[in-house]
Amino acid sequence: MQPLAPGSLRILHLSDTHLTGDGALHQGSTDTTAALDAVLASAEGVPDVGLVVVSGDVSEDGTPASYTRLRERVGGWAERHAAALVTVPGNHDLREGFRQVLANGHVLGEGGRPLAHTLEYLPPSVPVSGQSVVAGRRVVTVDTSVPGSGYGLIADEALDRLRRALSDGEPSDGGSVVVLHHPPLPAPTALHEALRLRNAEAFADAIRGTDVRLVLGGHHHHHSAGSIAGVPVLVAPGVANDTDVVGAYDEESAHIDAGYLVVDLAADGSVWSSPVRVPRPDTDPLAFHLGADAVTRIIDAAG
Ligand SMILES: [Fe+2]
């Protein structure tokens, strides 16, 4: 992959890891820990990552052990790559277990250094809100989960925290990044439409006219891109599986597949994103390979 342009922030965007504390298979079919390990091994080839984001449904069972798996694996990757780590709860997460291991989701700061958090008990009714600064950009997390439900809703308290975070200090040219689980975009299937973010308009009002340059979400287990209030919204592919978006609208199925996004946020706030599908060596043989010498010859021949 190309090196990072000067002044840009490169984000490794994962979502929907659905880890289990006891290693049980997700949906009876998928070893999500192995899927995450494959994603992280693939991402070893991505240079200059400054921030790793996991946009919710970190856990399938809400156990502290499942969050510890994420902390060890993704946190370990981020520390080795000197990258920050930010995560946010999704509808499968339980705020209590999430907070116990991942605090407010801003786990590692710039350079991969652990962020200090005050030990304060918050009941599960309180959304997990947080903000940090990475490479001069505000990174703000918004909890869209509703305890006991699968749909998304940004509680008034979380909306207030978002507005306050975005009005904190001067807007920067590099802009702010908002991370949430339920994306403010149309859903590809009837089931996901029923589980949509119900107050996307309130979210649009909160970010309109601010320095937010990018919104990162998950939930659909399939990559898509759109915009809200003129701001790009990127939905990461799932780590756990890939939703069949061309099947019957009122049915729901997924393939065993995993992917992630590499997103560059440039100094002027422009965005470049590349989805990466993690190949499975057993079923995805290479179509071709050109060595560096061959590539140079082709480039030279092309003038
Ligand atoms: Fe999910």
PDB file of N, CA and C in Angstrom, residues 9 61 83 115 128 151 158 161 203 240 248 266 268 273 303:
ATOM      1  N   LEU A   9      -3.819  11.516   8.359  1.00  0.00           N
ATOM      2  CA  LEU A   9      -3.994  10.509   9.406  1.00  0.00           C
ATOM      3  C   LEU A   9      -4.531   9.242   8.745  1.00  0.00           C
ATOM      4  N   ASP A  61     -21.104 -11.642  23.429  1.00  0.00           N
ATOM      5  CA  ASP A  61     -21.729 -12.050  24.688  1.00  0.00           C
ATOM      6  C   ASP A  61     -21.590 -11.022  25.812  1.00  0.00           C
ATOM      7  N   ALA A  83       0.019   3.121  17.212  1.00  0.00           N
ATOM      8  CA  ALA A  83      -1.245   3.736  16.786  1.00  0.00           C
ATOM      9  C   ALA A  83      -2.195   3.859  17.974  1.00  0.00           C
ATOM     10  N   LEU A 115      -4.200   5.327  27.574  1.00  0.00           N
ATOM     11  CA  LEU A 115      -4.803   6.547  28.111  1.00  0.00           C
ATOM     12  C   LEU A 115      -5.279   6.280  29.538  1.00  0.00           C
ATOM     13  N   VAL A 128     -21.884   5.266  26.653  1.00  0.00           N
ATOM     14  CA  VAL A 128     -20.419   5.341  26.707  1.00  0.00           C
ATOM     15  C   VAL A 128     -19.971   6.446  25.744  1.00  0.00           C
ATOM     16  N   TYR A 151     -31.998  -1.991  17.724  1.00  0.00           N
ATOM     17  CA  TYR A 151     -31.974  -0.777  16.903  1.00  0.00           C
ATOM     18  C   TYR A 151     -31.035   0.256  17.535  1.00  0.00           C
ATOM     19  N   ALA A 158     -26.136  11.630  25.079  1.00  0.00           N
ATOM     20  CA  ALA A 158     -25.015  11.368  24.159  1.00  0.00           C
ATOM     21  C   ALA A 158     -24.940  12.451  23.084  1.00  0.00           C
ATOM     22  N   ARG A 161     -23.266  15.376  24.659  1.00  0.00           N
ATOM     23  CA  ARG A 161     -21.819  15.153  24.760  1.00  0.00           C
ATOM     24  C   ARG A 161     -21.153  15.371  23.400  1.00  0.00           C
ATOM     25  N   PHE A 203     -28.645  13.449  14.587  1.00  0.00           N
ATOM     26  CA  PHE A 203     -27.188  13.348  14.418  1.00  0.00           C
ATOM     27  C   PHE A 203     -26.719  14.305  13.326  1.00  0.00           C
ATOM     28  N   ALA A 240     -16.655 -10.459  11.511  1.00  0.00           N
ATOM     29  CA  ALA A 240     -17.300 -11.746  11.804  1.00  0.00           C
ATOM     30  C   ALA A 240     -17.828 -12.434  10.550  1.00  0.00           C
ATOM     31  N   ALA A 248     -32.815 -11.936  -1.080  1.00  0.00           N
ATOM     32  CA  ALA A 248     -34.167 -11.410  -0.883  1.00  0.00           C
ATOM     33  C   ALA A 248     -34.144 -10.400   0.262  1.00  0.00           C
ATOM     34  N   ALA A 266      -6.890  13.510   4.968  1.00  0.00           N
ATOM     35  CA  ALA A 266      -5.802  14.416   4.576  1.00  0.00           C
ATOM     36  C   ALA A 266      -5.820  15.695   5.400  1.00  0.00           C
ATOM     37  N   ASP A 268      -6.211  18.646   4.502  1.00  0.00           N
ATOM     38  CA  ASP A 268      -7.273  19.586   4.128  1.00  0.00           C
ATOM     39  C   ASP A 268      -8.674  19.023   4.386  1.00  0.00           C
ATOM     40  N   SER A 273     -10.540   6.220   0.951  1.00  0.00           N
ATOM     41  CA  SER A 273     -10.771   4.968   1.675  1.00  0.00           C
ATOM     42  C   SER A 273     -10.609   3.784   0.759  1.00  0.00           C
ATOM     43  N   GLY A 303       5.716   4.584 -20.265  1.00  0.00           N
ATOM     44  CA  GLY A 303       6.114   5.986 -20.374  1.00  0.00           C
ATOM     45  C   GLY A 303       5.786   6.747 -19.118  1.00  0.00           C
TER      46      GLY A 303
END
